[in-house]
Coordinates of C-alpha atoms and ligand atoms in Angstrom, one line a residue:
M26 CA -196.2 -86.7 0.4
A27 CA -193.8 -84.8 -1.8
S28 CA -194.9 -85.3 -5.5
T29 CA -193.5 -82.3 -7.5
L30 CA -190.7 -79.9 -6.7
P31 CA -190.8 -78.0 -3.4
A32 CA -192.8 -74.8 -3.3
A33 CA -189.5 -72.9 -2.8
V34 CA -185.8 -74.0 -3.3
G35 CA -184.3 -71.0 -1.8
F36 CA -185.0 -67.5 -0.4
L37 CA -183.5 -64.2 0.7
A38 CA -185.2 -62.7 3.7
E39 CA -184.6 -59.2 5.3
V40 CA -186.1 -58.4 8.6
R41 CA -185.5 -54.8 9.4
Q42 CA -186.1 -51.9 11.8
D43 CA -183.4 -50.0 10.4
G44 CA -185.0 -48.8 7.0
G45 CA -181.8 -50.2 5.1
R46 CA -181.6 -50.5 1.4
P47 CA -182.8 -53.9 0.1
L48 CA -180.3 -56.4 -1.1
D49 CA -180.1 -57.7 -4.7
A50 CA -181.4 -61.2 -4.7
V51 CA -178.5 -63.2 -6.3
F52 CA -178.8 -66.8 -6.5
A53 CA -176.9 -69.6 -8.5
S54 CA -180.1 -71.7 -8.3
L55 CA -182.4 -71.3 -11.2
G56 CA -186.2 -70.6 -10.5
S57 CA -188.8 -67.9 -10.7
R58 CA -188.8 -65.2 -8.1
A59 CA -191.6 -63.9 -6.1
E60 CA -191.3 -61.1 -3.7
L61 CA -193.3 -60.6 -0.5
K62 CA -193.2 -57.4 1.6
E63 CA -195.0 -56.8 4.8
R64 CA -194.8 -54.2 7.6
T65 CA -195.8 -54.6 11.3
A66 CA -195.5 -51.9 13.8
D67 CA -191.8 -52.6 14.7
Q68 CA -190.4 -54.2 11.7
S69 CA -190.5 -54.9 8.0
L70 CA -190.2 -58.3 6.3
R71 CA -189.1 -58.5 2.8
T72 CA -188.6 -62.0 1.1
V73 CA -187.6 -63.1 -2.4
V74 CA -188.4 -66.8 -2.8
L75 CA -187.0 -68.9 -5.6
H76 CA -189.9 -71.1 -6.8
S77 CA -191.0 -73.3 -9.5
G78 CA -194.6 -72.3 -9.9
A79 CA -196.4 -72.1 -6.6
P80 CA -194.6 -69.3 -4.4
D81 CA -197.6 -69.1 -2.0
G82 CA -196.8 -72.5 -0.8
A83 CA -193.4 -71.1 0.6
H84 CA -195.0 -68.8 2.9
A85 CA -197.4 -69.1 5.8
R86 CA -198.7 -66.3 7.9
A87 CA -200.7 -66.6 11.0
R88 CA -201.1 -64.8 14.4
G89 CA -198.6 -61.9 13.6
R90 CA -195.9 -64.4 12.4
T91 CA -194.7 -65.2 8.9
L92 CA -192.7 -68.3 8.0
V93 CA -190.7 -68.8 4.7
L94 CA -189.6 -72.3 4.0
A95 CA -187.3 -73.5 1.3
G96 CA -187.4 -77.2 0.8
E97 CA -189.8 -79.9 2.0
L98 CA -190.7 -82.2 4.9
Y99 CA -190.5 -86.0 4.9
N100 CA -192.5 -86.8 8.1
Q101 CA -195.8 -84.9 7.4
D102 CA -197.9 -87.8 8.7
E103 CA -196.2 -87.8 12.2
L104 CA -196.3 -84.1 12.4
L105 CA -200.0 -83.8 11.5
R106 CA -200.9 -86.0 14.6
L107 CA -199.4 -83.3 16.8
L108 CA -201.9 -80.5 15.7
P109 CA -204.8 -79.9 18.1
P110 CA -207.9 -82.0 17.0
G111 CA -210.4 -80.1 14.9
Q112 CA -207.8 -77.8 13.4
A113 CA -207.9 -77.4 9.6
L114 CA -205.2 -79.4 8.0
P115 CA -202.3 -77.2 6.8
G116 CA -202.1 -77.4 3.2
T117 CA -198.4 -76.8 2.8
D118 CA -195.3 -77.8 4.5
A119 CA -194.8 -74.1 5.4
A120 CA -198.2 -73.9 6.9
L121 CA -197.7 -77.2 8.9
V122 CA -194.4 -75.8 10.3
L123 CA -196.1 -72.6 11.5
A124 CA -199.0 -74.4 13.1
L125 CA -196.4 -76.4 14.9
F126 CA -194.4 -73.3 15.8
D127 CA -197.6 -72.0 17.6
T128 CA -197.5 -74.9 20.0
Y129 CA -193.7 -75.7 20.2
D130 CA -192.2 -72.2 19.3
A131 CA -188.4 -72.7 18.2
H132 CA -188.7 -76.3 19.6
A133 CA -190.9 -77.2 16.6
F134 CA -187.7 -77.6 14.5
R135 CA -186.6 -80.6 16.7
L136 CA -189.7 -82.5 15.4
L137 CA -189.0 -82.1 11.6
N138 CA -187.5 -84.6 9.4
G139 CA -186.8 -82.8 6.1
R140 CA -184.6 -81.0 3.7
F141 CA -185.1 -77.3 4.3
A142 CA -184.0 -73.8 5.5
A143 CA -186.6 -71.7 7.2
L144 CA -187.1 -68.2 8.7
V145 CA -189.8 -67.3 11.2
A146 CA -190.4 -63.5 11.6
A147 CA -192.3 -62.8 14.7
P148 CA -192.8 -59.6 16.7
G149 CA -189.2 -58.5 17.6
R150 CA -187.7 -61.9 16.6
A151 CA -186.2 -63.5 13.6
V152 CA -185.9 -67.3 13.9
L153 CA -183.5 -69.1 11.5
A154 CA -183.6 -72.9 11.2
T155 CA -181.8 -75.6 9.3
D156 CA -182.7 -79.3 8.9
H157 CA -180.7 -81.7 11.0
A158 CA -178.1 -81.9 8.3
G159 CA -177.9 -78.4 7.4
S160 CA -178.7 -79.9 3.9
V161 CA -180.2 -76.5 2.5
P162 CA -177.5 -74.2 3.5
L163 CA -178.5 -70.9 5.3
Y164 CA -176.6 -67.9 5.9
V165 CA -177.2 -64.9 8.2
S166 CA -175.8 -61.4 8.7
A167 CA -177.4 -59.6 11.9
A168 CA -176.9 -56.3 13.4
P169 CA -179.0 -54.3 15.8
G170 CA -182.2 -53.4 13.7
R171 CA -181.7 -55.9 11.0
V172 CA -181.4 -59.7 10.2
L173 CA -180.7 -60.7 6.7
A174 CA -180.7 -64.3 5.8
A175 CA -180.3 -66.3 2.6
T176 CA -179.8 -69.9 1.2
E177 CA -176.8 -68.8 -0.7
A178 CA -173.9 -66.8 0.8
K179 CA -173.4 -64.8 -2.3
A180 CA -177.0 -63.2 -1.7
L181 CA -175.6 -61.5 1.3
R182 CA -172.1 -60.3 -0.4
T183 CA -173.3 -56.8 -0.5
A184 CA -174.9 -56.7 3.1
P185 CA -173.3 -54.2 5.5
A186 CA -171.0 -56.0 7.9
G187 CA -173.0 -57.8 10.6
R188 CA -171.9 -58.4 14.1
P189 CA -170.1 -61.6 15.4
L190 CA -172.5 -64.6 15.9
A191 CA -171.6 -68.1 17.5
A192 CA -171.7 -69.6 14.0
R193 CA -169.2 -70.2 11.3
P194 CA -167.9 -67.0 9.7
V195 CA -168.0 -67.0 5.9
R196 CA -164.6 -66.5 4.1
R197 CA -164.2 -62.7 3.2
L198 CA -167.9 -61.8 3.9
P199 CA -167.4 -60.0 7.2
G200 CA -170.2 -60.6 9.5
T201 CA -171.8 -63.2 7.4
H202 CA -172.1 -66.7 9.2
Q203 CA -173.6 -70.1 8.1
V204 CA -176.3 -71.5 10.3
P205 CA -174.9 -74.7 11.7
A206 CA -176.6 -78.0 10.8
G207 CA -179.6 -79.0 13.1
T208 CA -179.6 -75.5 14.7
V209 CA -182.2 -72.8 15.5
L210 CA -180.8 -69.3 15.8
D211 CA -183.3 -67.1 17.6
I212 CA -182.4 -63.6 17.1
E213 CA -183.7 -60.5 18.7
V214 CA -184.1 -57.8 15.9
A215 CA -183.4 -54.7 17.9
T216 CA -180.3 -55.9 19.3
G217 CA -179.0 -58.7 17.0
N218 CA -178.6 -60.8 20.2
C219 CA -178.8 -64.5 19.4
V220 CA -179.8 -67.6 21.3
T221 CA -178.7 -70.9 19.7
H222 CA -180.6 -74.2 20.1
R223 CA -179.3 -77.3 18.7
T224 CA -182.1 -79.5 17.2
W225 CA -179.9 -82.5 16.3
T226 CA -176.7 -84.0 16.9
P227 CA -175.0 -87.1 15.4
P228 CA -175.4 -90.2 17.7
L229 CA -172.4 -91.2 19.6
A230 CA -173.5 -94.6 21.2
R231 CA -173.6 -97.6 19.1
R232 CA -176.4 -100.1 18.9
I233 CA -176.0 -103.8 19.3
M234 CA -178.2 -105.7 16.8
R235 CA -178.6 -109.2 15.5
E236 CA -177.7 -109.4 11.9
E237 CA -181.3 -109.9 10.7
E238 CA -182.6 -107.3 12.8
A239 CA -180.0 -104.7 11.6
V240 CA -180.7 -105.9 7.9
E241 CA -184.5 -105.6 8.3
S242 CA -184.2 -102.1 10.0
V243 CA -181.8 -100.7 7.4
R244 CA -184.1 -102.0 4.5
H245 CA -187.1 -100.6 6.1
A246 CA -185.6 -97.1 6.9
V247 CA -184.1 -96.6 3.4
E248 CA -187.4 -97.9 1.7
H249 CA -189.3 -95.4 3.7
A250 CA -187.0 -92.5 2.9
V251 CA -187.1 -93.3 -0.8
R252 CA -190.9 -93.3 -0.6
A253 CA -191.3 -90.0 1.2
R254 CA -189.0 -88.5 -1.5
T255 CA -190.8 -89.7 -4.5
G256 CA -194.5 -89.5 -4.6
A257 CA -196.5 -89.0 -7.9
D258 CA -193.7 -88.1 -10.2
T259 CA -191.4 -90.4 -12.1
P260 CA -188.2 -90.0 -10.2
L261 CA -184.9 -89.7 -11.7
V262 CA -181.9 -91.5 -9.9
V263 CA -178.5 -90.5 -10.6
L264 CA -176.9 -94.1 -10.9
S265 CA -173.3 -95.2 -10.8
G266 CA -174.0 -98.8 -10.4
G267 CA -172.6 -98.9 -6.9
I268 CA -174.6 -100.3 -4.0
D269 CA -175.7 -96.8 -2.7
S270 CA -177.4 -95.4 -5.7
S271 CA -178.5 -98.9 -6.9
T272 CA -180.3 -99.3 -3.7
V273 CA -182.1 -96.2 -4.2
A274 CA -183.0 -96.9 -7.8
A275 CA -184.1 -100.5 -7.1
L276 CA -186.4 -99.3 -4.1
A277 CA -187.7 -96.3 -6.1
A278 CA -188.6 -98.6 -9.1
R279 CA -190.4 -101.1 -6.7
R280 CA -192.8 -98.5 -5.6
S281 CA -193.3 -96.6 -8.8
A282 CA -196.2 -97.6 -11.2
G283 CA -194.1 -97.3 -14.3
P284 CA -190.4 -97.5 -15.1
I285 CA -188.3 -94.9 -13.3
D286 CA -185.7 -92.8 -15.1
T287 CA -182.0 -93.4 -14.4
V288 CA -178.9 -91.6 -15.8
S289 CA -175.1 -92.2 -15.4
M290 CA -172.3 -89.8 -16.3
G291 CA -168.9 -90.6 -17.6
T292 CA -166.0 -88.8 -19.1
D293 CA -163.8 -89.7 -22.2
E294 CA -161.4 -91.0 -19.6
A295 CA -163.5 -93.1 -17.2
D296 CA -166.9 -94.2 -16.6
E297 CA -169.0 -96.7 -14.8
F298 CA -171.3 -97.3 -17.7
P299 CA -171.3 -101.2 -17.8
Q300 CA -171.9 -101.4 -14.0
A301 CA -174.7 -99.0 -14.0
R302 CA -176.3 -100.8 -17.1
V303 CA -176.5 -104.0 -15.1
V304 CA -178.8 -102.3 -12.6
A305 CA -180.8 -100.4 -15.2
G306 CA -181.4 -103.6 -17.1
H307 CA -182.4 -105.5 -13.8
I308 CA -184.8 -102.8 -12.6
G309 CA -186.2 -101.9 -16.1
S310 CA -185.4 -98.2 -15.8
A311 CA -185.5 -95.9 -18.8
H312 CA -181.6 -95.3 -18.6
R313 CA -179.4 -92.7 -20.2
E314 CA -175.6 -92.4 -20.4
I315 CA -174.1 -88.9 -20.6
T316 CA -170.3 -88.6 -21.5
I317 CA -168.8 -85.3 -20.8
P318 CA -165.4 -84.5 -22.3
T319 CA -162.8 -84.1 -19.5
A320 CA -162.1 -80.4 -20.7
D321 CA -165.7 -79.6 -20.3
L322 CA -165.8 -81.2 -16.9
L323 CA -163.1 -79.2 -15.6
R324 CA -164.7 -76.1 -17.0
R325 CA -167.5 -76.6 -14.6
L326 CA -165.1 -76.1 -11.6
P327 CA -166.3 -72.3 -11.2
H328 CA -170.0 -73.5 -11.4
T329 CA -169.5 -76.2 -8.8
V330 CA -167.9 -73.8 -6.4
R331 CA -170.4 -71.2 -7.0
A332 CA -173.2 -73.6 -6.5
A333 CA -171.8 -75.4 -3.4
E334 CA -170.0 -72.4 -1.8
C335 CA -167.6 -75.0 -0.6
L336 CA -163.9 -74.4 0.2
D337 CA -162.8 -78.2 0.6
P338 CA -161.0 -79.5 -2.5
D339 CA -161.9 -83.2 -1.8
I340 CA -165.6 -82.4 -1.6
V341 CA -165.4 -80.3 -4.7
E342 CA -164.0 -83.3 -6.6
Y343 CA -166.9 -85.3 -5.6
L344 CA -169.3 -82.6 -6.6
L345 CA -167.8 -81.6 -9.9
P346 CA -168.9 -84.6 -11.9
L347 CA -172.5 -84.3 -10.5
T348 CA -172.7 -80.7 -11.3
A349 CA -171.5 -81.4 -14.7
L350 CA -174.1 -84.1 -15.1
Y351 CA -176.9 -81.9 -13.5
L352 CA -176.1 -79.1 -16.1
R353 CA -176.4 -81.6 -19.1
L354 CA -179.6 -83.3 -18.1
G355 CA -181.6 -81.0 -20.4
D356 CA -185.3 -81.6 -19.3
Q357 CA -186.7 -79.1 -16.9
G358 CA -187.3 -79.3 -13.2
R359 CA -186.7 -83.0 -12.4
R360 CA -186.9 -84.4 -8.8
I361 CA -183.6 -86.3 -8.5
L362 CA -182.8 -89.0 -6.0
T363 CA -179.1 -89.7 -5.1
G364 CA -177.2 -92.3 -3.1
Y365 CA -175.0 -89.5 -1.9
G366 CA -173.9 -89.6 1.8
A367 CA -174.3 -93.4 2.3
D368 CA -170.4 -93.7 2.8
I369 CA -170.3 -91.3 5.7
P370 CA -172.3 -93.1 8.2
L371 CA -171.2 -96.6 7.0
G372 CA -167.6 -95.7 6.7
G373 CA -167.6 -96.6 3.1
M374 CA -164.7 -94.3 2.1
H375 CA -162.5 -96.1 4.8
R376 CA -160.6 -98.8 3.0
E377 CA -159.3 -101.1 5.7
D378 CA -160.4 -103.8 7.9
R379 CA -160.0 -102.6 11.5
L380 CA -163.2 -101.7 13.5
P381 CA -161.8 -99.1 15.8
E382 CA -160.5 -97.0 12.8
L383 CA -163.7 -97.5 11.0
D384 CA -165.6 -96.0 13.8
T385 CA -163.2 -93.2 14.2
A386 CA -163.6 -92.3 10.7
V387 CA -167.4 -92.3 11.0
C388 CA -167.1 -90.1 14.2
R389 CA -164.6 -87.7 12.3
D390 CA -166.9 -87.4 9.3
M391 CA -170.0 -86.9 11.4
D392 CA -168.0 -84.1 13.2
T393 CA -166.9 -82.4 10.1
F394 CA -169.6 -82.5 7.5
D395 CA -171.2 -79.2 8.7
G396 CA -170.5 -76.4 6.3
L397 CA -169.2 -78.5 3.3
N398 CA -172.4 -78.1 1.6
E399 CA -172.1 -81.4 -0.1
M400 CA -175.8 -82.0 0.1
T401 CA -176.9 -78.7 -1.2
P402 CA -179.8 -78.6 -3.7
T403 CA -178.0 -75.7 -5.4
L404 CA -175.8 -78.2 -7.2
S405 CA -178.9 -79.4 -9.1
G406 CA -180.6 -76.2 -8.7
I407 CA -178.3 -74.5 -11.3
G408 CA -179.8 -76.8 -13.8
G409 CA -183.3 -76.1 -12.6
H410 CA -183.7 -79.3 -10.7
W411 CA -184.3 -80.5 -7.1
S412 CA -182.1 -83.2 -5.6
T413 CA -182.8 -85.1 -2.5
H414 CA -180.6 -87.8 -0.5
P415 CA -182.5 -90.6 1.2
Y416 CA -179.4 -91.8 3.0
W417 CA -179.2 -88.5 4.9
D418 CA -183.0 -88.8 5.9
R419 CA -183.0 -88.0 9.6
D420 CA -184.2 -91.6 10.6
V421 CA -181.8 -93.4 8.1
L422 CA -178.9 -91.4 9.3
D423 CA -179.6 -91.9 13.0
L424 CA -179.8 -95.6 12.4
L425 CA -176.9 -96.0 10.2
V426 CA -174.5 -93.8 12.3
S427 CA -175.5 -95.8 15.5
L428 CA -175.0 -99.2 14.2
E429 CA -171.9 -100.8 15.8
A430 CA -169.0 -100.9 13.5
G431 CA -169.0 -104.7 13.2
L432 CA -172.3 -104.4 11.2
K433 CA -170.7 -102.0 8.6
R434 CA -167.8 -103.9 8.0
R435 CA -168.3 -107.7 8.2
Y436 CA -167.1 -110.9 6.4
G437 CA -164.4 -108.8 4.9
Q438 CA -167.0 -106.6 3.1
D439 CA -167.5 -102.7 3.5
K440 CA -171.1 -101.4 4.1
W441 CA -172.2 -104.9 4.9
V442 CA -175.5 -104.2 6.4
L443 CA -176.6 -102.3 3.4
R444 CA -175.4 -104.9 0.9
A445 CA -177.0 -107.6 3.0
A446 CA -180.4 -105.7 2.9
M447 CA -180.2 -105.6 -0.7
G448 CA -179.4 -109.3 -1.3
D449 CA -183.0 -110.2 -2.7
V450 CA -183.4 -107.1 -4.7
L451 CA -180.3 -106.6 -6.7
P452 CA -178.2 -108.9 -8.8
H453 CA -175.3 -110.6 -6.7
E454 CA -172.6 -108.8 -8.8
V455 CA -173.9 -105.4 -7.7
V456 CA -174.4 -106.4 -4.1
V457 CA -170.7 -107.4 -3.8
R458 CA -169.2 -104.7 -6.2
P459 CA -166.3 -102.9 -4.5
K460 CA -166.8 -99.3 -3.7
L461 CA -165.7 -96.8 -6.4
G462 CA -165.9 -93.0 -5.5
V463 CA -167.5 -90.7 -8.2
H464 CA -164.3 -88.6 -8.4
E465 CA -162.4 -91.9 -9.2
G466 CA -165.0 -93.4 -11.5
S467 CA -165.2 -90.3 -13.6
G468 CA -161.5 -89.6 -13.7
T469 CA -162.0 -86.3 -12.0
T470 CA -159.2 -86.5 -9.3
S471 CA -156.7 -87.6 -11.9
S472 CA -157.6 -85.0 -14.5
F473 CA -157.7 -82.2 -12.0
T474 CA -154.4 -83.4 -10.9
R475 CA -153.0 -83.3 -14.5
L476 CA -154.3 -79.9 -15.0
L477 CA -152.1 -78.7 -12.0
T478 CA -149.0 -80.8 -13.0
D479 CA -149.2 -79.6 -16.6
A480 CA -149.1 -76.2 -15.2
G481 CA -145.9 -76.8 -13.4
V482 CA -147.2 -77.8 -9.9
P483 CA -144.9 -80.1 -8.3
R484 CA -146.6 -83.5 -7.4
D485 CA -146.1 -83.1 -3.6
R486 CA -148.0 -79.7 -3.9
V487 CA -150.9 -80.7 -5.8
R488 CA -153.2 -81.0 -2.7
R489 CA -152.2 -77.6 -1.7
A490 CA -152.7 -76.2 -5.1
K491 CA -156.2 -77.8 -5.4
Q492 CA -157.0 -76.0 -2.2
L493 CA -155.8 -72.8 -3.6
V494 CA -157.7 -73.1 -6.9
V495 CA -160.9 -73.8 -4.9
Q496 CA -160.3 -70.7 -2.6
E497 CA -159.5 -68.5 -5.6
L498 CA -162.8 -69.7 -7.3
F499 CA -164.7 -69.0 -4.2
D500 CA -163.4 -65.6 -3.9
Q501 CA -164.3 -64.8 -7.6
V502 CA -167.7 -66.3 -8.0
V503 CA -169.0 -66.0 -4.4
V504 CA -167.2 -63.1 -2.8
E505 CA -166.8 -61.0 -5.7
G506 CA -170.1 -62.2 -7.5
R507 CA -168.5 -63.1 -11.0
Q508 CA -170.4 -65.1 -13.4
P509 CA -168.9 -68.7 -13.6
D510 CA -169.0 -68.7 -17.4
E511 CA -166.6 -65.7 -17.1
V512 CA -164.1 -67.5 -14.9
A513 CA -161.8 -69.8 -16.8
T514 CA -160.6 -72.7 -14.8
G515 CA -157.3 -72.6 -16.7
A516 CA -156.5 -69.2 -15.8
V517 CA -157.2 -69.7 -12.2
V518 CA -154.8 -72.8 -12.4
E519 CA -152.1 -70.7 -13.9
L520 CA -152.6 -68.1 -11.2
V521 CA -152.0 -70.6 -8.5
A522 CA -149.2 -72.4 -10.1
D523 CA -147.4 -69.1 -10.4
R524 CA -147.9 -68.1 -6.8
L525 CA -147.0 -71.6 -5.2
P526 CA -143.3 -71.7 -5.5
A527 CA -143.2 -68.3 -3.6
G528 CA -144.7 -70.4 -0.8
V529 CA -147.9 -68.3 -0.5
R530 CA -150.0 -69.8 2.3
Ligands
IOT603 P1 -170.0 -92.0 -4.5 O1 -170.5 -92.6 -3.4 O2 -169.3 -92.8 -5.5 O3 -171.3 -91.2 -5.3 C1 -172.2 -90.5 -4.6 C2 -173.6 -90.5 -5.4 O4 -173.3 -89.8 -6.5 C3 -174.0 -91.9 -5.8 O5 -174.6 -92.6 -4.9 C4 -174.7 -91.6 -7.1 O6 -176.2 -91.3 -6.6 C5 -174.0 -90.4 -7.8 N1 -173.2 -90.9 -8.6 C6 -171.8 -91.4 -8.5 N2 -171.3 -91.6 -9.6 C7 -172.1 -91.4 -10.6 C8 -172.1 -91.6 -12.1 N3 -170.9 -91.9 -12.7 N4 -173.3 -91.2 -12.8 C9 -174.2 -90.7 -12.0 N5 -174.3 -90.6 -10.7 C10 -173.3 -91.0 -10.1 C11 -168.1 -89.5 -2.5 C12 -168.2 -90.7 -3.2 O7 -167.4 -91.6 -3.0 O8 -169.2 -90.7 -4.1 N6 -169.1 -89.2 -1.7 C13 -169.3 -90.0 -0.5 C14 -168.4 -89.4 0.7 C15 -168.6 -88.0 0.9 C16 -167.5 -87.6 2.0 N7 -168.0 -86.5 2.7 C17 -167.6 -86.3 4.0 N8 -166.6 -87.1 4.5 N9 -168.0 -85.2 4.6 C18 -170.7 -90.3 0.0 O9 -170.9 -90.6 1.2 O10 -171.6 -90.0 -1.0
MG604 MG1 -171.5 -93.7 -2.2
MG605 MG1 -169.6 -94.6 -6.5

């Protein structure tokens, strides 16, 4: 069971036959670095792992193969049952995955429930894998004789142009691609030829369940996912007081020997402090409130884009307040649980009553999440922390997505099945509290809008202007590799506001 931080939270890996120059290992995530170099007859492998004290746990080597793993597994118990009897038990997640690779080869990745990015270097091959949700982003640049991979795109910004792959190209980094969610890329190093295997796909069928059965299944699955993510350490839950994070906090508190820690962020313009306080009081957590002045919040936009490497302005608005919070936590190396992502399979952002539209929204969001990087551990990694999201546990997600829409909206309530599952755990007022997005509860959407309108952006161009601001930030802090503290949000807003009337697309 995961108890401290994962052995590694990120890596850069270079598998080469071309003898090219090694890349600078540039990461936004904090962490110590450890370098590993090995040569076999036909290729060399160099990895730099970002770790928190136990870099050896991030690598495993056996039978001419080396595996590097950033992140962690949540179904070790099941996986161990697959190993041949009598085999010594692997001591780390990396060793476990490599042992499974012996039996299943690339199909091993279909077995894993985890939050990870991985690379296996085998004779003539580089195998790259993401978890089902691509929740630890993984980027690759491949050309005949070399495969370069990293958990942050910026680490590949100086890579020589790679060849096209059947994966999403990264803006303005020629030949750098993002490995899709739930995917293995099996690359032949000599040629750069790539075979793609999907290891997960969102369920499209919907399950019919009696109310009690659905409620019981959801309760059980979320409880299990929270347990797999906590272990011995006192967990820290980022708590808004909404049903999603309150559920995580309450379930974490139930299984913890002592009080857990919770923290809420707000700004000088808006907060959900009273709502979070009700939950903290109820579960007896050691609770903190952190108020971030709006000007400071907006100053974190470059940091957010640099961490998430995200080009979607809506997502950046969700991630900005959380990034600002992670940077203000202070203490080092916390394991953080969030309620992030619950609204996607449950249609929580969808504010109307009709079921076809609800299920359409769920399908759309499950079709479009890949590449947004909203779950990336780098967001908290820039503060030296590790975050994990129980609602995007593979089992929880499979269950929540597949429930028929009438269990998600019922009796006029959104996310009904989750609320019903928490009826005996949380106070009634928490169970029925209407949804408020983090971008609303912190005033982020409105303050970002105001920044633009104050700079002269017409109201009907605000969304477009936000998109351009995020794009410009991406170009500066990811593509050009600038430090986020040197990039002024205000200056970027001015630049965009000046360009807009000319109708720049
Ligand atoms: P929301 O669901 O409000 O917040 C996401 C998580 O952030 C919460 O569960 C909680 O852990 C943390 N959080 C929120 N507010 C605070 C706060 N004030 N202090 C501390 N922690 C807080 C957007 C949203 O509504 O956030 N996220 C949605 C939707 C994502 C859409 N993505 C997509 N379509 N691809 C979500 O599902 O989380
Ligand atoms: Mg939510
Ligand atoms: Mg909320």
